[in-house]
Amino acid sequence: MSSAPIAAGGKGSPGARSETGFDPELYRRFPTKEERPEGELAELERVWQAPRGWRLLTAVNNNYIGTFYVGAAFLFFLLAGILALVMRVQLALPLQGVLPQETYNQFFTMHGTVMMFLFAVPAVEALGVLLLPQMLAARDLPFPRLSAYAFWAYLVGGLCFFASLFFGLAPNGGWFMYPPLTSTAFSPGINADFWLLGIGFIEISAIAGAIEIIVGVLKTRAPGMTLARMPIFAWAMLVFAGMIIIAFPAVIFGTLALELERALNWPFFDPTRGGDPLLWQHLFWFFGHPEVYIIFLPAAGLVSMMVSSLAKTPLVGYRLIVLALVATGFISFGVWAHHMFAVGMPRLSIGFFSAASMAVSVPAGIQVFSWIATLSTGKPSHNVPTLFVVGGLVIFVMGGLTGVMVAMVPFDWQAHDSYFIVAHLHYVLIGGMVFPLFATFYFWAPMMSRRPLSERLGKWVFWLMFAGMHLTFLPMHLTGLMGMPRRVWTYLPERDWEITNLLSTAGAFVLGAGILLFLVDIARNFRFTTGDTAGNVYGGGTLEWLPNGLYAARSIPVVTSRDPLWDQPGISEDVEEGRYFLPGTATGHRETLITSPLNAEPQFLQIMPGPSVWPLFSAIFTAGFFLLLTVQAYTIGVVSGVLAILCVLRWLWETDRVVEPARVDIGAGIQVPTYVTGGSTHGWWAMVVLLIVILMIFLMALFSYLYLYGIHGRVWVSPPATFWLAPVLAGYGGATGLALLARRLLARETSTLWSPATNLIFAAGTLALGWAVDLHSWRASGLSPESSGQGATVYGLVAHQGMVVFVALLYAVYIAARNSRGLVSRPRNTSFDLATMFIAYCGVQGSVGALVVRLFPGVV
Amino acid sequence: MTVAVEGLSGWPPPVLDPAGPYAGSVTALTWVLIGMAVAVLLIVLAALYIALFGKGELRRRLGGEKVIWILGIAFPTVVLTGLLVWGLTLTRHLSAPAAEGTALKMRVSGEMWWWRVDYLDEAGSTLMADANELHIPVGRTVEIELVSPDVVHSFWVPQLSGKLDMVPGRRNLIRIQADRPGTYAGQCAEYCGGPHALMGFMVIAHEPAEWARWLARRRAPPAAPTDAQAQRGGQLFLAAGCGACHRIAGTPANGLAGPDLTYVGARRTLGAGILPNHRGTMMGWIGDSQAIKPGNRMPPYRVLSAEQLEAIAVYLEGRR
Amino acid sequence: MRAWLLLLGGMLVWAVHFFLLYALASLWGSAAPARIGTGLVTAACLAANAGILLLCVRTAKTHDAETVIGWPARLGAPVAALSLVSVAWQGLPALLV
Amino acid sequence: MPATLLLLAACKPPPEGRHPMAGADAAAGRAVVERVGCGSCHAFPDIAWPRGAVGPDLSRFASQTMIAGRVPNRPDLLAAFVRNAPAVVPGSAMPAMPIDEAEARDVAAYLYTLGAE
């Protein structure tokens, strides 16, 4: 099947106006003139209807999941905020006894962990789920069940994780969990395991969301919405998701390694046995610093959108803002070691980490002045969202300036780990994320609520929060310069720290009062609805303000500008009347239009899955798996894990079905296929992203191996004899070859003995064989994982490979099962394609891993 | 009113009140950075004010892409280049080794939750062991090896230098110097679990001659006690097993797990910088240090009677 | 693909530069080989960045913003310029620290 | 001693007349108690740290009739006792303290605020 629906005289060259061969002239057919058939809208509504009653739990529509998601994230914000208030009471005066030492240590660990992992990242991801489809005029995100799964795993897991506090089992090693403090020798309880395994599902959830967002932004934009016309928020979320894909694997590998050290005594971080505590710091901060921008960029994207709407003028410097987002996405990966200026690194490395830390502030400056320029160009209205946007901007600039200060190495040596840093990071995060988030609440609430939030209360909320914020954190700069280190549960009177601390505590309560008042506003005015919303109160120009239902816009407009609602007169009515793409349902299923990544040219119609209970169940079992392992209930933990896998397979079973008719009219006589395979499908993109995640985890394991080699290499033992490489590489290479062959075989079915599906099982089997030989050769060589850092990292790589081999086997069996039920279409099939891709990748990864750990120590 | 006056007692904060060159150059940088931050903040605030409330030409001029190029790109690039050059140069300066043979060499080991202090000779072997206090001569660079046997700690005396971590398995080198005599507070700056908050120490800078006398005296252990109560205390100290963890030179007590107590009576503080050191607090600490510093490694000695406690305290008080 | 390369080229050079410097300093600390290596890598990356910047500017001149690579080239130019500054800064420590 | 604590102390009801301590300042006494580290052996109701367990809990000291179970709880005796316990109560487990007479009077005044009816 061709993916080019209507050719405009062959595929264009890169210099052409068309990316896929779609003729842009066709856009001129819209808006259409003819009457829409009776009952079309009712049919659309029926198809997209959300389940009612308790079945709402099975809903997958982004309106519902997005709202739940935002709500849950905000709940964790409140919980972590309460912890902060109690801590502030403890620190109000020296030698207070409100919280005992151990409880305080748990409180600050949980405050940081919950704010970062359970509030900030999920909150911005939630906003993506909620707002992106509408902004892009997609019917929903490309994998609605995946977002439902991500949400439920996060909610169930997050609540259980938080509950550990009530049993005194909460982690107490600080949110960055430095070993050896967090290894079994110094943290024998299960508190640290709660952190390590508890964070596991947050990582899964974040990565699931990132896949969703990347594919959503690149593949489901409204036709004509080229890269240059994308709402800034979509750009921000694209960079955000890309950063998650690169950054999270570092913390995934780190947490796995530390858990392996704790549970199985593999000494990744133990300096007495060839590990190194600083390896953790590198892994953690390679994730941890980008994390800050992962939180900030989406919020900055929203600010860019709001500034333009509130000033009623197009964003000034759109291209520069995109530049800033992209540059931040990259450079933020070059600053991780500025959290480690005081660990005693070579001063040359310190130098260029300092330089990168400076460089990353330039994009922030670009955005700030772009916002100011936009406000100057237009007529900014003085309402609550404006207050929050401007207030947040001031706070963020202050945090950014102290950020430049601590990027200066000599100053950082003084400020590092003191209250100056506490002040700095709260300024950045509150100004960069929390205030924009509140602006977002006020700005976009009318999109989902019957009534907008109150302007009168909102102003009180703002001023209380703004004043409280400064009163809390401004004095902390001084407290830090006075020598108060962070993470102290109390301090002695003779240090003269009480005045500034008392001010900070007072401020915290003012800030808290503002947030309390916001809850009052929500309770009084927020009434969730998907139909009769308050609408475009602030006059936004982007597509989320089109008339909306659960199906998003009635018809999907052709976009010719960055602010279509301002520049394309009549667009709202035309959309509402169904005069654009896909005014109803073309196949009787849920569906969305898949477009090309650069120019958003229509490619095909994707059938979307509806409500299902399986994402919910698999999420519950996933969370169960991690939490049961934490409390050392291994048997039911593993059972829970198996159940989670079964539920995922069950949910996937219903997807990837060929539907009739094969080509449909998506409006104005333009026909697209309903089933395609290959590089333009959303599944292909998702698999590529997933493989990048796996590759990054692999690279992190390799990095750890090389890093420890650099420190302890002289005492490393020699690898297994080279002849072992032959069967290992044969197994891995054979798997890749067989997998690629399977894809070719699919077109021509021969016999059941060597059907394409059987071939795939052979491929996975060969892979497993190669892996088994690999593992065996290391065991035979006498190196054990407990013996040294070399053992830990080598077996870490082998274990990682073992995990993907396991998935490959599962995958092959799953495809065979689909095949036996006649669900594998010929000559091409998406599920089949993705399985071959996965197995082929596994073979390559295995070969590289096997080669490096055998050859490297010998060569250097 | 009182509050305001009291508030000033914390001024100037240690980071801005350096007592030696390693902190002093950073203080200068700090002031410049503060100035830079305030100036930029004022520019942004002024621009915001114009954007929100301004009128006419000024506001119009602020409205184009040009302002992003000038204020958002060119201006930061120039300022940051300058700062970067200064910062890097200063970093080199601060990490340059002292001239051969001039520096006093010490080793400080951060341990959960106290500081092991060794005075080293040129060859690096220990001249004298102490804990929780560093005595240094004024005007001389002190090169301190920082190590840790357990978890990551961080050595920080704001008035003398920035901080440097003590990482298990590694050996870091920090330089401090005091140019005026005095007592400078220090504290562990890297969260190290449990009573991290109560892990302080102090650096006491003496005039060189006085320091030399001090060191000479310290090279030999204090005289054995003569008074009966103290003698009994010494016997009890050994009988109670204190010597398993603590060392007192010249006696059979030679434990290395806890602080060296040879000169414990001369220390300013007990429990790593948290309590004044006198007979009363010593008794409280020995009797139940867990009530004072929860989680610390010393068990409570509730079996000792009041008389026994006092005798031990008297004995230790005399180790000076 | 060409569009993405124009758009991200500058930053990809930045990434290569950064991680090479990290590798150099990990191998040789602050010693001479690391300094010389840093200088060479920096010079090469500055040249690469200048090349990408030039390519973007030329593409932007010949292709209007509505073409598939026109706008990416217009975005790629400032990206490469920022990367240029950033690479230069990262090279400074070899001379100053 | 920080003023904040003075302010806090000022909120307490003044010590009533059963134990007159002319010219002594309870708040200053509390500061002395903190500085000298009496808490390393004794628990005081309004001092959160340290709360030593070696000596008696002094939470209701004002209503105690004896000092150390041996001599009457009288201001002059108490002031002497906190400064040099063995001199007042021979064989007392409490050692002499590094404070002067005025400070001792302040400490006594402070002790009389503890658990006063």
mmCIF file of C-alpha atoms in Angstrom, chain A residues 248-489:
data_model
loop_
_atom_site.group_PDB
_atom_site.id
_atom_site.type_symbol
_atom_site.label_atom_id
_atom_site.label_comp_id
_atom_site.label_asym_id
_atom_site.label_seq_id
_atom_site.Cartn_x
_atom_site.Cartn_y
_atom_site.Cartn_z
ATOM 1 C CA PHE A 248 15.751 8.961 32.087
ATOM 2 C CA PRO A 249 17.751 5.903 30.992
ATOM 3 C CA ALA A 250 20.629 7.220 33.104
ATOM 4 C CA VAL A 251 18.553 7.151 36.260
ATOM 5 C CA ILE A 252 16.950 3.871 35.227
ATOM 6 C CA PHE A 253 20.342 2.261 34.945
ATOM 7 C CA GLY A 254 21.518 3.998 38.108
ATOM 8 C CA THR A 255 18.588 2.822 40.206
ATOM 9 C CA LEU A 256 18.904 -0.703 38.806
ATOM 10 C CA ALA A 257 22.605 -0.756 39.626
ATOM 11 C CA LEU A 258 22.108 0.524 43.153
ATOM 12 C CA GLU A 259 19.293 -1.929 43.740
ATOM 13 C CA LEU A 260 21.520 -4.729 42.430
ATOM 14 C CA GLU A 261 24.219 -3.587 44.814
ATOM 15 C CA ARG A 262 21.765 -3.572 47.699
ATOM 16 C CA ALA A 263 19.902 -6.770 46.929
ATOM 17 C CA LEU A 264 22.565 -8.949 45.316
ATOM 18 C CA ASN A 265 25.793 -7.347 46.544
ATOM 19 C CA TRP A 266 27.072 -6.270 43.113
ATOM 20 C CA PRO A 267 29.622 -3.560 43.997
ATOM 21 C CA PHE A 268 28.952 -0.832 41.421
ATOM 22 C CA PHE A 269 29.522 1.949 43.910
ATOM 23 C CA ASP A 270 31.626 0.337 46.600
ATOM 24 C CA PRO A 271 35.174 1.726 46.441
ATOM 25 C CA THR A 272 36.587 -1.141 48.490
ATOM 26 C CA ARG A 273 35.635 -3.604 45.786
ATOM 27 C CA GLY A 274 36.402 -1.762 42.599
ATOM 28 C CA GLY A 275 33.287 0.376 42.393
ATOM 29 C CA ASP A 276 33.087 4.125 42.813
ATOM 30 C CA PRO A 277 30.557 6.292 44.642
ATOM 31 C CA LEU A 278 31.044 9.058 42.087
ATOM 32 C CA LEU A 279 29.737 6.805 39.316
ATOM 33 C CA TRP A 280 26.317 7.175 40.888
ATOM 34 C CA GLN A 281 26.693 10.934 40.977
ATOM 35 C CA HIS A 282 27.539 11.002 37.277
ATOM 36 C CA LEU A 283 24.609 8.778 36.371
ATOM 37 C CA PHE A 284 22.212 10.584 38.639
ATOM 38 C CA TRP A 285 23.096 14.075 37.514
ATOM 39 C CA PHE A 286 23.247 13.139 33.853
ATOM 40 C CA PHE A 287 19.567 12.622 34.438
ATOM 41 C CA GLY A 288 19.127 15.097 37.270
ATOM 42 C CA HIS A 289 20.184 18.276 35.631
ATOM 43 C CA PRO A 290 18.327 17.824 32.353
ATOM 44 C CA GLU A 291 15.416 16.956 34.632
ATOM 45 C CA VAL A 292 15.271 20.572 35.723
ATOM 46 C CA TYR A 293 14.897 21.666 32.111
ATOM 47 C CA ILE A 294 12.504 18.802 31.481
ATOM 48 C CA ILE A 295 10.328 20.524 34.036
ATOM 49 C CA PHE A 296 11.028 24.056 32.900
ATOM 50 C CA LEU A 297 10.694 23.787 29.104
ATOM 51 C CA PRO A 298 7.034 22.752 28.924
ATOM 52 C CA ALA A 299 6.171 25.495 31.383
ATOM 53 C CA ALA A 300 8.172 27.966 29.298
ATOM 54 C CA GLY A 301 6.274 26.751 26.252
ATOM 55 C CA LEU A 302 2.997 27.479 27.992
ATOM 56 C CA VAL A 303 4.248 30.901 29.012
ATOM 57 C CA SER A 304 5.110 31.648 25.384
ATOM 58 C CA MET A 305 1.593 30.659 24.362
ATOM 59 C CA MET A 306 -0.044 32.661 27.132
ATOM 60 C CA VAL A 307 2.085 35.759 26.675
ATOM 61 C CA SER A 308 1.018 35.941 23.061
ATOM 62 C CA SER A 309 -2.664 35.379 23.853
ATOM 63 C CA LEU A 310 -2.713 37.747 26.801
ATOM 64 C CA ALA A 311 -0.991 40.504 24.830
ATOM 65 C CA LYS A 312 -3.221 39.704 21.833
ATOM 66 C CA THR A 313 -0.316 39.687 19.437
ATOM 67 C CA PRO A 314 1.761 36.980 17.756
ATOM 68 C CA LEU A 315 4.786 35.851 19.713
ATOM 69 C CA VAL A 316 7.807 38.027 18.963
ATOM 70 C CA GLY A 317 10.833 35.922 18.033
ATOM 71 C CA TYR A 318 9.035 32.607 17.486
ATOM 72 C CA ARG A 319 12.064 31.220 15.654
ATOM 73 C CA LEU A 320 14.425 32.334 18.420
ATOM 74 C CA ILE A 321 12.248 30.673 21.015
ATOM 75 C CA VAL A 322 12.364 27.426 19.080
ATOM 76 C CA LEU A 323 16.117 27.878 18.907
ATOM 77 C CA ALA A 324 16.169 28.388 22.667
ATOM 78 C CA LEU A 325 14.126 25.242 23.282
ATOM 79 C CA VAL A 326 16.277 23.107 20.999
ATOM 80 C CA ALA A 327 19.544 24.510 22.358
ATOM 81 C CA THR A 328 18.432 24.008 25.957
ATOM 82 C CA GLY A 329 17.505 20.452 25.080
ATOM 83 C CA PHE A 330 21.081 19.790 24.054
ATOM 84 C CA ILE A 331 23.219 21.967 26.287
ATOM 85 C CA SER A 332 21.415 20.893 29.443
ATOM 86 C CA PHE A 333 23.109 17.539 28.950
ATOM 87 C CA GLY A 334 26.490 19.216 29.302
ATOM 88 C CA VAL A 335 26.012 20.674 32.735
ATOM 89 C CA TRP A 336 25.441 17.685 34.980
ATOM 90 C CA ALA A 337 28.799 17.858 36.705
ATOM 91 C CA HIS A 338 28.157 21.363 38.018
ATOM 92 C CA HIS A 339 26.436 19.505 40.823
ATOM 93 C CA MET A 340 29.809 17.901 41.424
ATOM 94 C CA PHE A 341 32.182 20.880 41.448
ATOM 95 C CA ALA A 342 33.080 20.011 45.034
ATOM 96 C CA VAL A 343 33.896 16.324 44.573
ATOM 97 C CA GLY A 344 37.421 16.981 43.368
ATOM 98 C CA MET A 345 37.248 16.475 39.589
ATOM 99 C CA PRO A 346 40.159 17.453 37.320
ATOM 100 C CA ARG A 347 40.006 21.215 37.004
ATOM 101 C CA LEU A 348 39.906 21.042 33.221
ATOM 102 C CA SER A 349 36.586 19.164 33.351
ATOM 103 C CA ILE A 350 35.337 21.564 35.979
ATOM 104 C CA GLY A 351 36.186 24.330 33.530
ATOM 105 C CA PHE A 352 34.145 23.165 30.614
ATOM 106 C CA PHE A 353 31.215 22.097 32.761
ATOM 107 C CA SER A 354 31.288 25.656 34.044
ATOM 108 C CA ALA A 355 31.353 26.957 30.459
ATOM 109 C CA ALA A 356 28.396 24.799 29.462
ATOM 110 C CA SER A 357 26.508 25.975 32.541
ATOM 111 C CA MET A 358 26.970 29.531 31.324
ATOM 112 C CA ALA A 359 25.957 28.632 27.790
ATOM 113 C CA VAL A 360 22.681 27.156 28.938
ATOM 114 C CA SER A 361 21.631 30.490 30.390
ATOM 115 C CA VAL A 362 21.679 32.181 26.975
ATOM 116 C CA PRO A 363 18.562 30.358 25.712
ATOM 117 C CA ALA A 364 16.790 31.277 28.958
ATOM 118 C CA GLY A 365 17.650 34.920 28.319
ATOM 119 C CA ILE A 366 16.277 34.652 24.797
ATOM 120 C CA GLN A 367 12.947 33.426 26.078
ATOM 121 C CA VAL A 368 12.702 36.045 28.805
ATOM 122 C CA PHE A 369 13.314 38.911 26.412
ATOM 123 C CA SER A 370 11.069 37.412 23.802
ATOM 124 C CA TRP A 371 8.252 37.416 26.349
ATOM 125 C CA ILE A 372 8.999 40.995 27.322
ATOM 126 C CA ALA A 373 9.093 42.013 23.654
ATOM 127 C CA THR A 374 5.754 40.318 23.054
ATOM 128 C CA LEU A 375 4.191 42.092 26.013
ATOM 129 C CA SER A 376 5.514 45.408 24.684
ATOM 130 C CA THR A 377 4.172 44.773 21.227
ATOM 131 C CA GLY A 378 0.658 43.911 22.223
ATOM 132 C CA LYS A 379 -1.810 45.220 24.746
ATOM 133 C CA PRO A 380 -1.283 43.042 27.789
ATOM 134 C CA SER A 381 -4.434 42.613 29.822
ATOM 135 C CA HIS A 382 -3.989 42.895 33.552
ATOM 136 C CA ASN A 383 -5.663 39.711 34.714
ATOM 137 C CA VAL A 384 -4.736 36.716 36.819
ATOM 138 C CA PRO A 385 -2.897 34.669 34.166
ATOM 139 C CA THR A 386 -0.851 37.767 33.285
ATOM 140 C CA LEU A 387 0.000 38.251 36.938
ATOM 141 C CA PHE A 388 1.193 34.687 37.275
ATOM 142 C CA VAL A 389 3.126 34.834 34.018
ATOM 143 C CA VAL A 390 4.862 38.092 34.894
ATOM 144 C CA GLY A 391 5.388 37.115 38.534
ATOM 145 C CA GLY A 392 6.826 33.794 37.495
ATOM 146 C CA LEU A 393 9.098 35.552 35.043
ATOM 147 C CA VAL A 394 10.523 37.815 37.743
ATOM 148 C CA ILE A 395 11.083 34.879 40.079
ATOM 149 C CA PHE A 396 12.639 32.801 37.329
ATOM 150 C CA VAL A 397 15.016 35.590 36.336
ATOM 151 C CA MET A 398 16.165 35.861 39.943
ATOM 152 C CA GLY A 399 16.745 32.117 40.084
ATOM 153 C CA GLY A 400 18.545 32.241 36.762
ATOM 154 C CA LEU A 401 20.880 34.960 38.001
ATOM 155 C CA THR A 402 21.848 33.001 41.083
ATOM 156 C CA GLY A 403 22.259 30.106 38.670
ATOM 157 C CA VAL A 404 24.876 32.089 36.774
ATOM 158 C CA MET A 405 26.524 32.817 40.122
ATOM 159 C CA VAL A 406 26.824 29.156 41.046
ATOM 160 C CA ALA A 407 28.021 28.278 37.551
ATOM 161 C CA MET A 408 31.168 30.174 38.592
ATOM 162 C CA VAL A 409 33.250 27.432 40.134
ATOM 163 C CA PRO A 410 34.949 29.374 42.963
ATOM 164 C CA PHE A 411 31.655 30.818 44.117
ATOM 165 C CA ASP A 412 30.012 27.424 43.888
ATOM 166 C CA TRP A 413 32.616 25.981 46.213
ATOM 167 C CA GLN A 414 31.170 28.310 48.838
ATOM 168 C CA ALA A 415 27.490 28.122 47.907
ATOM 169 C CA HIS A 416 27.318 24.419 47.096
ATOM 170 C CA ASP A 417 25.074 22.368 49.400
ATOM 171 C CA SER A 418 24.217 25.443 51.442
ATOM 172 C CA TYR A 419 20.915 27.248 51.824
ATOM 173 C CA PHE A 420 22.004 29.490 48.967
ATOM 174 C CA ILE A 421 21.399 26.515 46.699
ATOM 175 C CA VAL A 422 18.082 25.776 48.373
ATOM 176 C CA ALA A 423 17.063 29.335 47.552
ATOM 177 C CA HIS A 424 18.393 29.125 43.998
ATOM 178 C CA LEU A 425 16.662 25.902 43.078
ATOM 179 C CA HIS A 426 13.342 26.978 44.536
ATOM 180 C CA TYR A 427 13.493 30.271 42.648
ATOM 181 C CA VAL A 428 14.166 28.448 39.403
ATOM 182 C CA LEU A 429 11.553 25.766 39.894
ATOM 183 C CA ILE A 430 8.839 27.936 41.397
ATOM 184 C CA GLY A 431 9.392 30.766 38.927
ATOM 185 C CA GLY A 432 10.068 28.471 36.026
ATOM 186 C CA MET A 433 7.376 25.907 36.640
ATOM 187 C CA VAL A 434 4.976 26.502 39.542
ATOM 188 C CA PHE A 435 3.904 30.038 38.670
ATOM 189 C CA PRO A 436 3.500 29.177 34.975
ATOM 190 C CA LEU A 437 1.483 26.163 36.110
ATOM 191 C CA PHE A 438 -0.882 28.367 38.083
ATOM 192 C CA ALA A 439 -1.118 30.736 35.133
ATOM 193 C CA THR A 440 -1.972 27.675 33.063
ATOM 194 C CA PHE A 441 -4.681 26.645 35.500
ATOM 195 C CA TYR A 442 -6.320 30.035 35.240
ATOM 196 C CA PHE A 443 -5.788 30.359 31.509
ATOM 197 C CA TRP A 444 -6.920 26.923 30.351
ATOM 198 C CA ALA A 445 -9.480 26.065 33.033
ATOM 199 C CA PRO A 446 -12.252 27.544 30.863
ATOM 200 C CA MET A 447 -11.400 24.900 28.261
ATOM 201 C CA MET A 448 -12.600 22.160 30.607
ATOM 202 C CA SER A 449 -14.857 23.920 33.042
ATOM 203 C CA ARG A 450 -18.321 25.372 32.828
ATOM 204 C CA ARG A 451 -17.095 28.453 34.688
ATOM 205 C CA PRO A 452 -13.724 30.168 34.560
ATOM 206 C CA LEU A 453 -11.804 30.552 37.834
ATOM 207 C CA SER A 454 -12.354 33.728 39.798
ATOM 208 C CA GLU A 455 -10.400 36.844 38.863
ATOM 209 C CA ARG A 456 -10.976 38.311 42.306
ATOM 210 C CA LEU A 457 -9.804 35.294 44.296
ATOM 211 C CA GLY A 458 -7.062 34.676 41.752
ATOM 212 C CA LYS A 459 -5.460 38.024 42.457
ATOM 213 C CA TRP A 460 -5.342 37.194 46.163
ATOM 214 C CA VAL A 461 -3.912 33.805 45.351
ATOM 215 C CA PHE A 462 -1.219 35.421 43.263
ATOM 216 C CA TRP A 463 -0.169 38.100 45.704
ATOM 217 C CA LEU A 464 -0.103 35.698 48.644
ATOM 218 C CA MET A 465 1.969 33.222 46.691
ATOM 219 C CA PHE A 466 4.275 35.862 45.259
ATOM 220 C CA ALA A 467 4.905 37.559 48.586
ATOM 221 C CA GLY A 468 5.153 34.265 50.433
ATOM 222 C CA MET A 469 7.590 32.903 47.879
ATOM 223 C CA HIS A 470 9.996 35.813 48.274
ATOM 224 C CA LEU A 471 9.624 35.936 52.027
ATOM 225 C CA THR A 472 10.490 32.242 52.199
ATOM 226 C CA PHE A 473 13.358 32.021 49.790
ATOM 227 C CA LEU A 474 14.989 35.443 49.552
ATOM 228 C CA PRO A 475 16.381 35.259 53.119
ATOM 229 C CA MET A 476 17.704 31.776 52.372
ATOM 230 C CA HIS A 477 20.380 33.246 50.124
ATOM 231 C CA LEU A 478 21.734 35.005 53.181
ATOM 232 C CA THR A 479 21.261 31.955 55.398
ATOM 233 C CA GLY A 480 23.462 30.096 52.958
ATOM 234 C CA LEU A 481 26.165 32.747 52.921
ATOM 235 C CA MET A 482 26.023 32.578 56.704
ATOM 236 C CA GLY A 483 27.169 29.000 56.388
ATOM 237 C CA MET A 484 24.039 26.953 56.930
ATOM 238 C CA PRO A 485 24.275 23.679 55.024
ATOM 239 C CA ARG A 486 21.155 22.139 53.534
ATOM 240 C CA ARG A 487 19.513 18.991 54.924
ATOM 241 C CA VAL A 488 20.077 19.756 58.561
ATOM 242 C CA TRP A 489 17.256 18.858 60.894
#
